[in-house]
Coordinates of C-alpha atoms in Angstrom, one line a residue:
X1 CA 94.3 88.2 86.5
X2 CA 90.7 88.1 87.7
X3 CA 89.1 91.2 89.1
X4 CA 85.8 91.3 91.1
X5 CA 86.0 95.0 91.9
X6 CA 87.7 98.2 90.7
X7 CA 91.5 97.3 90.4
X8 CA 92.4 100.7 91.7
X9 CA 90.8 100.1 95.1
X10 CA 94.0 98.7 96.5
X11 CA 97.7 99.3 96.6
X12 CA 99.3 96.2 95.1
X13 CA 103.1 95.8 95.1
X14 CA 104.0 92.6 93.2
X15 CA 106.8 90.1 94.0
X16 CA 110.3 91.4 93.6
X17 CA 109.5 95.1 93.5
X18 CA 112.3 97.4 94.6
X19 CA 112.2 101.1 95.6
X20 CA 115.7 102.3 94.7
X21 CA 117.1 105.8 95.3
X22 CA 115.8 107.2 92.0
X23 CA 113.2 104.7 90.7
X24 CA 110.4 102.3 91.6
X25 CA 111.3 99.1 89.6
X26 CA 109.0 96.2 88.8
X27 CA 109.0 93.4 86.1
X28 CA 105.3 93.9 85.2
X29 CA 103.0 96.7 84.3
X30 CA 102.4 99.9 86.4
X31 CA 98.9 101.2 86.8
X32 CA 98.5 104.5 88.7
X33 CA 95.2 106.1 89.6
X34 CA 94.3 109.8 89.1
X35 CA 95.7 112.6 91.2
X36 CA 98.4 110.4 92.7
X37 CA 102.0 111.6 93.4
X38 CA 104.9 109.2 92.8
X39 CA 108.1 111.0 93.9
X40 CA 110.3 108.2 92.5
X41 CA 110.9 107.5 88.8
X42 CA 109.1 104.5 87.5
X43 CA 110.5 101.5 85.5
X44 CA 108.2 98.7 84.3
X45 CA 106.8 96.9 81.2
X46 CA 103.8 99.2 80.4
X47 CA 103.2 102.3 82.4
X48 CA 99.6 103.7 82.5
X49 CA 98.7 106.8 84.6
X50 CA 95.3 108.6 85.1
X51 CA 94.7 112.3 85.2
X52 CA 97.0 114.7 87.1
X53 CA 99.6 112.1 88.2
X54 CA 102.9 113.6 89.3
X55 CA 106.2 111.7 88.8
X56 CA 109.4 112.8 90.6
X57 CA 111.8 111.1 88.2
X58 CA 112.1 109.3 84.8
X59 CA 109.5 107.1 83.3
X60 CA 111.0 104.0 81.6
X61 CA 108.6 101.7 79.9
X62 CA 109.7 98.6 78.0
X63 CA 106.4 98.5 76.2
X64 CA 103.8 101.2 75.9
X65 CA 103.3 104.4 78.0
X66 CA 99.9 106.1 78.5
X67 CA 99.7 109.4 80.4
X68 CA 96.3 111.1 80.7
X69 CA 95.6 114.8 80.9
X70 CA 97.6 117.1 83.2
X71 CA 100.2 114.6 84.2
X72 CA 103.6 116.0 85.2
X73 CA 107.0 114.2 84.8
X74 CA 110.0 115.8 86.5
X75 CA 112.6 114.2 84.2
X76 CA 112.6 112.1 81.0
X77 CA 110.1 109.7 79.4
X78 CA 111.7 106.7 77.6
X79 CA 109.3 104.3 75.8
X80 CA 110.2 101.0 74.1
X81 CA 106.8 100.7 72.4
X82 CA 104.1 103.3 71.6
X83 CA 103.2 106.4 73.7
X84 CA 99.8 108.0 74.2
X85 CA 100.1 111.4 75.8
X86 CA 96.9 113.4 76.8
X87 CA 96.5 117.1 76.6
X88 CA 98.3 119.5 78.9
X89 CA 100.9 116.9 80.0
X90 CA 104.2 118.4 81.1
X91 CA 107.6 116.7 80.7
X92 CA 110.6 118.5 82.2
X93 CA 113.1 116.5 80.2
X94 CA 113.0 114.8 76.8
X95 CA 110.7 112.1 75.4
X96 CA 112.0 109.2 73.2
X97 CA 109.6 106.7 71.8
X98 CA 110.6 103.6 69.8
X99 CA 107.2 103.2 68.3
X100 CA 104.3 105.6 67.5
X101 CA 103.6 108.8 69.4
X102 CA 100.0 110.0 69.9
X103 CA 100.2 113.4 71.6
X104 CA 97.4 115.8 72.7
X105 CA 97.0 119.6 72.7
X106 CA 99.1 121.9 74.8
X107 CA 101.6 119.3 75.7
X108 CA 105.0 120.7 76.9
X109 CA 108.1 118.6 76.5
X110 CA 110.9 121.0 77.5
X111 CA 113.9 119.2 75.9
X112 CA 112.0 117.9 72.8
X113 CA 110.7 114.6 71.6
X114 CA 111.4 112.0 68.9
X115 CA 109.7 108.8 67.7
X116 CA 110.7 106.1 65.3
X117 CA 107.1 105.5 64.2
X118 CA 104.2 107.8 63.3
X119 CA 103.7 111.0 65.2
X120 CA 100.0 112.2 65.5
X121 CA 99.4 115.5 67.3
X122 CA 95.7 115.9 68.2
X123 CA 93.4 116.0 71.3
X124 CA 93.1 112.3 72.2
X125 CA 90.4 110.9 74.4
X126 CA 91.6 110.6 78.0
X127 CA 92.2 106.9 77.6
X128 CA 92.9 105.7 81.1
X129 CA 89.9 107.6 82.6
X130 CA 87.6 106.2 79.9
X131 CA 88.8 102.6 80.3
X132 CA 88.5 102.5 84.1
X133 CA 85.1 104.1 84.1
X134 CA 84.0 101.6 81.6
X135 CA 85.6 98.8 83.6
X136 CA 83.8 99.9 86.8
X137 CA 80.4 99.9 85.0
X138 CA 81.0 96.4 83.7
X139 CA 81.7 95.2 87.3
X140 CA 78.6 97.0 88.6
X141 CA 76.3 95.2 86.1
X142 CA 78.0 91.8 86.8
X143 CA 79.9 91.5 83.5
X144 CA 83.0 90.1 85.0
X145 CA 84.1 88.2 81.9
X146 CA 84.0 91.3 79.8
X147 CA 85.9 93.2 82.5
X148 CA 88.5 90.5 82.5
X149 CA 89.0 90.8 78.7
X150 CA 89.3 94.6 79.0
X151 CA 91.9 94.4 81.7
X152 CA 93.9 91.8 79.7
X153 CA 93.9 94.2 76.7
X154 CA 94.7 97.2 78.9
X155 CA 97.9 95.7 80.4
X156 CA 98.8 93.8 77.3
X157 CA 99.1 90.5 79.0
X158 CA 101.0 87.8 77.1
X159 CA 100.8 84.1 77.7
X160 CA 104.5 83.8 78.6
X161 CA 104.4 86.8 81.0
X162 CA 103.2 86.0 84.6
X163 CA 104.3 89.3 86.3
X164 CA 101.5 90.9 88.3
X165 CA 101.1 94.7 87.8
X166 CA 102.1 97.3 90.3
X167 CA 98.9 99.2 91.2
X168 CA 98.9 102.5 92.9
X169 CA 95.3 103.7 93.8
X170 CA 93.8 107.1 93.3
X171 CA 95.0 110.1 95.4
X172 CA 98.0 108.1 96.7
X173 CA 101.4 109.5 97.7
X174 CA 104.5 107.3 97.2
X175 CA 107.8 108.6 98.3
X176 CA 111.0 107.7 100.0
X177 CA 109.4 109.0 103.2
X178 CA 106.0 107.4 103.1
X179 CA 103.5 105.4 101.0
X180 CA 100.1 106.8 101.9
X181 CA 96.9 105.3 100.6
X182 CA 93.3 105.2 101.9
X183 CA 92.8 101.6 100.7
X184 CA 94.1 98.1 101.7
X185 CA 97.8 97.5 100.8
X186 CA 99.2 94.2 99.6
X187 CA 103.0 93.7 99.3
X188 CA 104.3 90.6 97.6
X189 CA 107.3 88.5 98.3
X190 CA 111.0 89.5 98.0
X191 CA 110.3 93.2 97.9
X192 CA 112.6 96.0 99.1
X193 CA 110.8 99.2 99.9
X194 CA 111.8 102.5 101.6
X195 CA 109.2 104.6 103.4
X196 CA 106.6 104.3 106.1
X197 CA 103.5 102.5 104.8
X198 CA 100.0 103.9 105.8
X199 CA 96.9 102.0 104.6
X200 CA 93.6 100.7 105.7
X201 CA 95.0 97.2 106.1
X202 CA 98.5 95.9 105.3
X203 CA 99.6 92.4 104.1
X204 CA 103.3 92.0 103.6
X205 CA 104.6 88.8 101.9
X206 CA 107.7 86.7 102.6
X207 CA 111.4 87.7 102.7
X208 CA 110.8 91.5 102.3
X209 CA 112.8 94.4 103.7
X210 CA 110.6 97.4 104.6
X211 CA 112.8 100.3 105.7
X212 CA 110.0 102.2 107.5
X213 CA 107.1 101.6 109.8
X214 CA 103.7 100.1 109.2
X215 CA 100.5 101.8 110.3
X216 CA 96.9 100.6 109.5
X217 CA 93.4 101.1 110.8
X218 CA 92.7 97.3 110.5
X219 CA 94.7 94.1 110.4
X220 CA 98.4 93.7 109.6
X221 CA 100.2 90.6 108.6
X222 CA 103.9 90.1 108.1
X223 CA 105.2 87.1 106.2
X224 CA 107.9 84.6 106.9
X225 CA 111.4 86.0 107.0
X226 CA 110.4 89.6 106.5
X227 CA 112.2 92.5 108.2
X228 CA 110.3 95.6 109.2
X229 CA 112.8 98.4 110.1
X230 CA 110.4 100.4 112.2
X231 CA 107.3 100.3 114.4
X232 CA 104.1 98.4 113.6
X233 CA 100.9 100.0 114.7
X234 CA 97.2 99.3 114.1
X235 CA 94.3 101.4 115.4
X236 CA 91.8 98.6 115.8
X237 CA 93.1 95.5 114.2
X238 CA 95.0 92.3 114.9
X239 CA 98.6 91.6 113.9
X240 CA 100.1 88.3 112.7
X241 CA 103.9 88.0 112.5
X242 CA 105.0 84.8 110.8
X243 CA 107.9 82.5 111.3
X244 CA 111.4 84.1 111.4
X245 CA 110.0 87.6 110.7
X246 CA 111.4 90.5 112.7
X247 CA 110.0 93.8 113.8
X248 CA 112.8 96.2 114.6
X249 CA 110.6 98.5 116.7
X250 CA 107.4 98.6 118.8
X251 CA 104.1 96.8 118.1
X252 CA 100.7 98.2 119.1
X253 CA 97.5 96.3 118.3
X254 CA 94.4 94.5 119.5
X255 CA 95.6 90.9 119.4
X256 CA 99.0 89.6 118.5
X257 CA 100.0 86.2 117.0
X258 CA 103.7 85.4 116.7
X259 CA 105.0 82.5 114.7
X260 CA 108.0 80.3 115.7
X261 CA 111.2 82.3 116.0
X262 CA 109.5 85.6 115.2
X263 CA 111.2 88.5 116.9
X264 CA 110.0 91.9 118.2
X265 CA 112.9 94.2 119.2
X266 CA 110.8 96.9 120.9
X267 CA 107.9 96.9 123.3
X268 CA 104.5 95.2 122.8
X269 CA 101.2 96.8 123.6
X270 CA 98.2 94.5 122.9
X271 CA 94.7 95.1 124.3
X272 CA 93.7 91.5 123.5
X273 CA 95.5 88.2 123.5
X274 CA 99.1 87.5 122.7
X275 CA 99.5 84.1 121.1
X276 CA 102.9 82.4 120.4
X277 CA 102.9 79.5 118.0
X278 CA 105.4 76.8 118.6
X279 CA 107.3 74.4 116.3
X280 CA 106.3 70.8 116.0
X281 CA 109.4 69.8 117.9
X282 CA 108.5 72.0 120.9
X283 CA 105.0 70.7 120.9
X284 CA 106.4 67.1 121.3

């Protein structure tokens, strides 16, 4: 991955992500900015959360798990690698760690913890906060190569692993009802998500099912074959709906561009132009 700005300045949902009844599941890493609320559980490779992040279910990490100060987990934490737990973290269930456990002061784990490796109880540095502040400073002074190396180490990238991380920005809310961020949102291909999506701009990939509405201040794009089970609204942006995509609701925007065989089940309100692309056969 190459970053030219703070990686927590955007909601990024990688290809194949699913929001199931109890958990948000992805093949890659999960990075969550400070003071965010994730009402699902989380399942991924490595799970890294900033200060004061709230989880509504289990955390299941195949690799490492890092939780900074004042995080709150409503159920269990299961870690296949090492765990780094900041001070005053609260876990309502149990914690099981296959590797080493580095745990801070005043941590409360209601149903106990166990680790197969070393257990170190101390007041660790708030790792995620430090790393992202350091990363931001590197980007500000133009040291993009150094920032790239830091990110690679942070998410433990391996040569044979291509999965992009799931990134939830600071102060976000992710729930079965709504995904609310004040940043752009990018959703990959073949995703299945529940909840209304609220963001600055929204880019949805191919063959997704979004069970909720899309609302943005700026532009919205919907990829080929995607289904949006709700309305699509933008305050001052344009909307592009690609081939075979379907909006099962109303569309409100500035200008609207529809690909071949795209469908809108509800009403259309566009202050600007409405453009309908045709297939090559129709053009002939």
